[in-house]
Amino acid sequence: MHKAGFVNIFGKPNAGKSTLLNAIIGEKLAIISPKVQTTRHRITGVLTEPGYQVVFSDTPGIIDPKYKLHEKMMGAVKSALEDADVALLILDAKDSLEENLELFDSLKLKVPVILVLNKIDKLSKEELSALEEKAKEWKKATAVVPISAMQKKGLKELMTTIVSLLPEANAFYPEDTLTDRSTRFFVAEIIREKIFQLFKEEIPYHTTVIVTQFQEKETLTKITAEVIVTRETQKAIILGEKGKSIRELGTISRQEIEKFIERKVFLELFVKVRGKWRDNDTFLKEYGY
Ligand SMILES: Nc1nc2c(ncn2[C@@H]2O[C@H](COP(=O)(O)OP(=O)(O)OP(=O)(O)O)[C@@H](O)[C@H]2O)c(=O)[nH]1
Ligand SMILES: [Mg+2]
């Protein structure tokens, strides 16, 4: 008997959804940051093992939309709600259980639900058993699984539970498939992650990145990307004094892109101001949202 299905990960911003996807797949597919609203797209990661295939989807953290960009992000969540065979509802174990359950109730899921208590490395044994006990009172979950996505703890138990709930089906993808996203997409995401690392406060939230050129040359890959911001002042910050900041962004991005594509990279970055791109349908479409 072969099992296969779509297992989609939902939760509040910063719960550890992307960290969990990467830990399960064993590759860094989704970008991660200590800040909320890091993920903006639905990102698929395919796990193929003898006897089963799981197509996981990481999704943006659930928020009330303030911009059209947020609406697109919640559109990605909605599509994932609609095609899940199993839903992983994940929360930060230090966060309020009640608030999370209220949010999960509002999703009105009709598929089996696994309640995933993440970041248990931050809890004492006593705190964890108290939380587990309370969590098990929530009748909508088929199972409650405590994990630490960061420390890769509890993942075996989680996978066993997932597989037990999967429908019988043939694999959806060839066994060597890892994701449905393109290399260009991941390159833009890596640069976006580095912007989350290097720039404070609102800058990452006003920024997006698109790869405009991706050329495989004989000895290296030449990549050109545009960093889009909403204001001239933000452009000045990203460039930095005499271009110092954008050079640093270029260096740390290039290093990670080289690891990702396993090739030498020549990376060229340009900064462009596109006022209100986050509320403009044409720009959002052009930037892949
Ligand atoms: N201590 C601890 N930190 C974790 C764990 N899992 C994730 N984190 C941290 O939590 C922060 C958020 O992780 P992400 O994986 O980006 O969270 P997310 O749910 O994808 O966030 P959004 O994309 O913004 O919705 C990062 O700083 C992670 O390193 C964990 O098991 N333990
Ligand atoms: Mg994320």
mmCIF file of N, CA, C and O in Angstrom, residues 110-173:
data_model
loop_
_atom_site.group_PDB
_atom_site.id
_atom_site.type_symbol
_atom_site.label_atom_id
_atom_site.label_comp_id
_atom_site.label_asym_id
_atom_site.label_seq_id
_atom_site.Cartn_x
_atom_site.Cartn_y
_atom_site.Cartn_z
ATOM 1 N N LYS A 110 -11.852 20.956 7.559
ATOM 2 C CA LYS A 110 -12.656 19.738 7.486
ATOM 3 C C LYS A 110 -11.786 18.494 7.334
ATOM 4 O O LYS A 110 -12.281 17.401 7.120
ATOM 5 N N VAL A 111 -10.481 18.672 7.413
ATOM 6 C CA VAL A 111 -9.546 17.543 7.264
ATOM 7 C C VAL A 111 -8.918 17.238 8.624
ATOM 8 O O VAL A 111 -9.009 18.066 9.542
ATOM 9 N N PRO A 112 -8.288 16.058 8.759
ATOM 10 C CA PRO A 112 -7.623 15.761 10.038
ATOM 11 C C PRO A 112 -6.580 16.829 10.399
ATOM 12 O O PRO A 112 -5.870 17.324 9.522
ATOM 13 N N VAL A 113 -6.546 17.165 11.672
ATOM 14 C CA VAL A 113 -5.697 18.245 12.156
ATOM 15 C C VAL A 113 -4.691 17.690 13.162
ATOM 16 O O VAL A 113 -5.056 16.934 14.064
ATOM 17 N N ILE A 114 -3.423 18.064 12.991
ATOM 18 C CA ILE A 114 -2.417 17.752 14.014
ATOM 19 C C ILE A 114 -2.018 19.069 14.668
ATOM 20 O O ILE A 114 -1.614 20.013 13.973
ATOM 21 N N LEU A 115 -2.165 19.129 15.965
ATOM 22 C CA LEU A 115 -1.766 20.328 16.698
ATOM 23 C C LEU A 115 -0.299 20.169 17.085
ATOM 24 O O LEU A 115 0.054 19.251 17.830
ATOM 25 N N VAL A 116 0.549 21.037 16.548
ATOM 26 C CA VAL A 116 1.986 20.919 16.755
ATOM 27 C C VAL A 116 2.443 21.997 17.739
ATOM 28 O O VAL A 116 2.313 23.194 17.469
ATOM 29 N N LEU A 117 2.946 21.557 18.890
ATOM 30 C CA LEU A 117 3.465 22.500 19.881
ATOM 31 C C LEU A 117 4.955 22.658 19.619
ATOM 32 O O LEU A 117 5.741 21.753 19.900
ATOM 33 N N ASN A 118 5.336 23.806 19.085
ATOM 34 C CA ASN A 118 6.742 23.999 18.681
ATOM 35 C C ASN A 118 7.522 24.782 19.733
ATOM 36 O O ASN A 118 6.945 25.389 20.622
ATOM 37 N N LYS A 119 8.824 24.746 19.598
ATOM 38 C CA LYS A 119 9.765 25.476 20.462
ATOM 39 C C LYS A 119 9.727 24.944 21.894
ATOM 40 O O LYS A 119 9.840 25.710 22.854
ATOM 41 N N ILE A 120 9.542 23.618 22.044
ATOM 42 C CA ILE A 120 9.472 23.060 23.404
ATOM 43 C C ILE A 120 10.822 23.125 24.107
ATOM 44 O O ILE A 120 10.910 22.946 25.306
ATOM 45 N N ASP A 121 11.877 23.438 23.335
ATOM 46 C CA ASP A 121 13.199 23.651 23.969
ATOM 47 C C ASP A 121 13.166 24.841 24.913
ATOM 48 O O ASP A 121 14.032 24.995 25.770
ATOM 49 N N LYS A 122 12.138 25.701 24.788
ATOM 50 C CA LYS A 122 12.040 26.872 25.656
ATOM 51 C C LYS A 122 11.225 26.588 26.927
ATOM 52 O O LYS A 122 11.027 27.472 27.747
ATOM 53 N N LEU A 123 10.723 25.340 27.054
ATOM 54 C CA LEU A 123 9.846 24.985 28.180
ATOM 55 C C LEU A 123 10.525 24.006 29.131
ATOM 56 O O LEU A 123 11.316 23.160 28.704
ATOM 57 N N SER A 124 10.167 24.100 30.410
ATOM 58 C CA SER A 124 10.606 23.080 31.365
ATOM 59 C C SER A 124 9.709 21.863 31.185
ATOM 60 O O SER A 124 8.648 21.953 30.558
ATOM 61 N N LYS A 125 10.122 20.729 31.756
ATOM 62 C CA LYS A 125 9.325 19.493 31.666
ATOM 63 C C LYS A 125 7.916 19.725 32.193
ATOM 64 O O LYS A 125 6.925 19.282 31.596
ATOM 65 N N GLU A 126 7.842 20.423 33.340
ATOM 66 C CA GLU A 126 6.547 20.664 34.001
ATOM 67 C C GLU A 126 5.664 21.534 33.108
ATOM 68 O O GLU A 126 4.478 21.255 32.923
ATOM 69 N N GLU A 127 6.270 22.598 32.562
ATOM 70 C CA GLU A 127 5.503 23.498 31.689
ATOM 71 C C GLU A 127 4.963 22.737 30.487
ATOM 72 O O GLU A 127 3.819 22.937 30.070
ATOM 73 N N LEU A 128 5.813 21.851 29.936
ATOM 74 C CA LEU A 128 5.396 21.104 28.752
ATOM 75 C C LEU A 128 4.237 20.162 29.063
ATOM 76 O O LEU A 128 3.247 20.122 28.319
ATOM 77 N N SER A 129 4.310 19.432 30.183
ATOM 78 C CA SER A 129 3.196 18.506 30.449
ATOM 79 C C SER A 129 1.905 19.260 30.737
ATOM 80 O O SER A 129 0.830 18.818 30.324
ATOM 81 N N ALA A 130 2.012 20.416 31.380
ATOM 82 C CA ALA A 130 0.804 21.221 31.625
ATOM 83 C C ALA A 130 0.200 21.685 30.292
ATOM 84 O O ALA A 130 -1.018 21.609 30.090
ATOM 85 N N LEU A 131 1.071 22.141 29.381
ATOM 86 C CA LEU A 131 0.597 22.627 28.076
ATOM 87 C C LEU A 131 -0.032 21.487 27.271
ATOM 88 O O LEU A 131 -1.110 21.650 26.678
ATOM 89 N N GLU A 132 0.639 20.330 27.281
ATOM 90 C CA GLU A 132 0.113 19.186 26.530
ATOM 91 C C GLU A 132 -1.267 18.786 27.025
ATOM 92 O O GLU A 132 -2.167 18.496 26.235
ATOM 93 N N GLU A 133 -1.395 18.777 28.343
ATOM 94 C CA GLU A 133 -2.673 18.390 28.938
ATOM 95 C C GLU A 133 -3.793 19.328 28.497
ATOM 96 O O GLU A 133 -4.866 18.899 28.082
ATOM 97 N N LYS A 134 -3.485 20.633 28.556
ATOM 98 C CA LYS A 134 -4.492 21.628 28.144
ATOM 99 C C LYS A 134 -4.800 21.494 26.651
ATOM 100 O O LYS A 134 -5.949 21.589 26.223
ATOM 101 N N ALA A 135 -3.745 21.277 25.853
ATOM 102 C CA ALA A 135 -3.914 21.192 24.402
ATOM 103 C C ALA A 135 -4.789 20.006 24.017
ATOM 104 O O ALA A 135 -5.568 20.077 23.067
ATOM 105 N N LYS A 136 -4.659 18.928 24.776
ATOM 106 C CA LYS A 136 -5.420 17.713 24.445
ATOM 107 C C LYS A 136 -6.915 17.863 24.712
ATOM 108 O O LYS A 136 -7.722 17.070 24.229
ATOM 109 N N GLU A 137 -7.269 18.908 25.464
ATOM 110 C CA GLU A 137 -8.698 19.167 25.710
ATOM 111 C C GLU A 137 -9.387 19.723 24.464
ATOM 112 O O GLU A 137 -10.614 19.716 24.369
ATOM 113 N N TRP A 138 -8.595 20.243 23.542
ATOM 114 C CA TRP A 138 -9.158 20.783 22.292
ATOM 115 C C TRP A 138 -9.556 19.610 21.402
ATOM 116 O O TRP A 138 -8.708 18.837 20.977
ATOM 117 N N LYS A 139 -10.839 19.467 21.161
ATOM 118 C CA LYS A 139 -11.325 18.234 20.553
ATOM 119 C C LYS A 139 -11.094 18.151 19.042
ATOM 120 O O LYS A 139 -11.291 17.107 18.440
ATOM 121 N N LYS A 140 -10.708 19.263 18.435
ATOM 122 C CA LYS A 140 -10.608 19.239 16.961
ATOM 123 C C LYS A 140 -9.347 18.567 16.439
ATOM 124 O O LYS A 140 -9.268 18.223 15.253
ATOM 125 N N ALA A 141 -8.354 18.403 17.295
ATOM 126 C CA ALA A 141 -7.107 17.792 16.822
ATOM 127 C C ALA A 141 -7.170 16.276 16.931
ATOM 128 O O ALA A 141 -7.622 15.730 17.938
ATOM 129 N N THR A 142 -6.706 15.613 15.884
ATOM 130 C CA THR A 142 -6.590 14.157 15.925
ATOM 131 C C THR A 142 -5.420 13.771 16.825
ATOM 132 O O THR A 142 -5.438 12.737 17.480
ATOM 133 N N ALA A 143 -4.392 14.609 16.827
ATOM 134 C CA ALA A 143 -3.219 14.333 17.662
ATOM 135 C C ALA A 143 -2.563 15.642 18.079
ATOM 136 O O ALA A 143 -2.674 16.654 17.381
ATOM 137 N N VAL A 144 -1.897 15.594 19.226
ATOM 138 C CA VAL A 144 -1.099 16.736 19.690
ATOM 139 C C VAL A 144 0.349 16.266 19.738
ATOM 140 O O VAL A 144 0.660 15.269 20.398
ATOM 141 N N VAL A 145 1.228 16.962 19.007
ATOM 142 C CA VAL A 145 2.625 16.517 18.950
ATOM 143 C C VAL A 145 3.560 17.652 19.349
ATOM 144 O O VAL A 145 3.617 18.686 18.680
ATOM 145 N N PRO A 146 4.304 17.488 20.452
ATOM 146 C CA PRO A 146 5.286 18.497 20.831
ATOM 147 C C PRO A 146 6.584 18.319 20.052
ATOM 148 O O PRO A 146 7.057 17.185 19.880
ATOM 149 N N ILE A 147 7.144 19.404 19.565
ATOM 150 C CA ILE A 147 8.404 19.324 18.804
ATOM 151 C C ILE A 147 9.306 20.524 19.110
ATOM 152 O O ILE A 147 8.875 21.519 19.687
ATOM 153 N N SER A 148 10.552 20.397 18.696
ATOM 154 C CA SER A 148 11.407 21.570 18.546
ATOM 155 C C SER A 148 11.921 21.516 17.117
ATOM 156 O O SER A 148 12.787 20.700 16.793
ATOM 157 N N ALA A 149 11.347 22.348 16.256
ATOM 158 C CA ALA A 149 11.758 22.345 14.837
ATOM 159 C C ALA A 149 13.224 22.729 14.727
ATOM 160 O O ALA A 149 13.963 22.175 13.914
ATOM 161 N N MET A 150 13.639 23.656 15.587
ATOM 162 C CA MET A 150 15.016 24.129 15.530
ATOM 163 C C MET A 150 16.005 23.029 15.910
ATOM 164 O O MET A 150 17.025 22.849 15.268
ATOM 165 N N GLN A 151 15.668 22.282 16.963
ATOM 166 C CA GLN A 151 16.568 21.208 17.414
ATOM 167 C C GLN A 151 16.227 19.860 16.784
ATOM 168 O O GLN A 151 16.792 18.843 17.171
ATOM 169 N N LYS A 152 15.286 19.863 15.859
ATOM 170 C CA LYS A 152 14.843 18.643 15.169
ATOM 171 C C LYS A 152 14.407 17.559 16.160
ATOM 172 O O LYS A 152 14.706 16.381 15.988
ATOM 173 N N LYS A 153 13.692 17.965 17.186
ATOM 174 C CA LYS A 153 13.187 17.005 18.188
ATOM 175 C C LYS A 153 11.699 16.755 17.954
ATOM 176 O O LYS A 153 10.953 17.678 17.670
ATOM 177 N N GLY A 154 11.300 15.494 18.082
ATOM 178 C CA GLY A 154 9.885 15.133 17.938
ATOM 179 C C GLY A 154 9.449 14.952 16.495
ATOM 180 O O GLY A 154 8.274 14.710 16.220
ATOM 181 N N LEU A 155 10.389 15.060 15.558
ATOM 182 C CA LEU A 155 9.999 15.006 14.139
ATOM 183 C C LEU A 155 9.603 13.596 13.702
ATOM 184 O O LEU A 155 8.720 13.430 12.859
ATOM 185 N N LYS A 156 10.259 12.586 14.287
ATOM 186 C CA LYS A 156 9.904 11.191 13.940
ATOM 187 C C LYS A 156 8.468 10.908 14.336
ATOM 188 O O LYS A 156 7.691 10.349 13.564
ATOM 189 N N GLU A 157 8.122 11.301 15.581
ATOM 190 C CA GLU A 157 6.753 11.101 16.080
ATOM 191 C C GLU A 157 5.768 11.846 15.184
ATOM 192 O O GLU A 157 4.710 11.323 14.832
ATOM 193 N N LEU A 158 6.160 13.074 14.787
ATOM 194 C CA LEU A 158 5.284 13.865 13.921
ATOM 195 C C LEU A 158 5.082 13.169 12.580
ATOM 196 O O LEU A 158 3.952 13.052 12.094
ATOM 197 N N MET A 159 6.164 12.650 11.996
ATOM 198 C CA MET A 159 6.057 11.983 10.693
ATOM 199 C C MET A 159 5.194 10.722 10.788
ATOM 200 O O MET A 159 4.386 10.457 9.900
ATOM 201 N N THR A 160 5.353 9.959 11.867
ATOM 202 C CA THR A 160 4.531 8.748 12.043
ATOM 203 C C THR A 160 3.046 9.123 12.089
ATOM 204 O O THR A 160 2.207 8.481 11.449
ATOM 205 N N THR A 161 2.738 10.184 12.827
ATOM 206 C CA THR A 161 1.345 10.631 12.918
ATOM 207 C C THR A 161 0.833 11.080 11.551
ATOM 208 O O THR A 161 -0.273 10.736 11.142
ATOM 209 N N ILE A 162 1.658 11.860 10.843
ATOM 210 C CA ILE A 162 1.259 12.346 9.516
ATOM 211 C C ILE A 162 0.951 11.173 8.589
ATOM 212 O O ILE A 162 -0.114 11.120 7.968
ATOM 213 N N VAL A 163 1.882 10.226 8.522
ATOM 214 C CA VAL A 163 1.720 9.107 7.582
ATOM 215 C C VAL A 163 0.469 8.292 7.923
ATOM 216 O O VAL A 163 -0.263 7.861 7.027
ATOM 217 N N SER A 164 0.169 8.150 9.215
ATOM 218 C CA SER A 164 -1.020 7.382 9.602
ATOM 219 C C SER A 164 -2.298 8.047 9.097
ATOM 220 O O SER A 164 -3.312 7.377 8.910
ATOM 221 N N LEU A 165 -2.255 9.360 8.872
ATOM 222 C CA LEU A 165 -3.461 10.081 8.442
ATOM 223 C C LEU A 165 -3.537 10.291 6.927
ATOM 224 O O LEU A 165 -4.515 10.836 6.414
ATOM 225 N N LEU A 166 -2.485 9.899 6.211
ATOM 226 C CA LEU A 166 -2.473 10.131 4.758
ATOM 227 C C LEU A 166 -3.408 9.165 4.041
ATOM 228 O O LEU A 166 -3.522 8.008 4.426
ATOM 229 N N PRO A 167 -4.033 9.641 2.967
ATOM 230 C CA PRO A 167 -4.847 8.732 2.161
ATOM 231 C C PRO A 167 -3.969 7.790 1.325
ATOM 232 O O PRO A 167 -2.796 8.095 1.082
ATOM 233 N N GLU A 168 -4.560 6.695 0.915
ATOM 234 C CA GLU A 168 -3.871 5.780 0.009
ATOM 235 C C GLU A 168 -3.841 6.431 -1.370
ATOM 236 O O GLU A 168 -4.891 6.837 -1.877
ATOM 237 N N ALA A 169 -2.683 6.566 -1.952
ATOM 238 C CA ALA A 169 -2.591 7.196 -3.282
ATOM 239 C C ALA A 169 -1.207 6.947 -3.862
ATOM 240 O O ALA A 169 -0.263 6.638 -3.119
ATOM 241 N N ASN A 170 -1.105 7.120 -5.166
ATOM 242 C CA ASN A 170 0.203 7.057 -5.814
ATOM 243 C C ASN A 170 0.936 8.376 -5.605
ATOM 244 O O ASN A 170 0.311 9.401 -5.317
ATOM 245 N N ALA A 171 2.255 8.341 -5.779
ATOM 246 C CA ALA A 171 3.052 9.561 -5.634
ATOM 247 C C ALA A 171 2.605 10.598 -6.668
ATOM 248 O O ALA A 171 2.198 10.253 -7.777
ATOM 249 N N PHE A 172 2.642 11.865 -6.280
ATOM 250 C CA PHE A 172 2.258 12.949 -7.184
ATOM 251 C C PHE A 172 3.434 13.415 -8.035
ATOM 252 O O PHE A 172 3.272 13.917 -9.128
ATOM 253 N N TYR A 173 4.626 13.287 -7.487
ATOM 254 C CA TYR A 173 5.826 13.800 -8.147
ATOM 255 C C TYR A 173 6.861 12.680 -8.297
ATOM 256 O O TYR A 173 6.878 11.739 -7.501
#
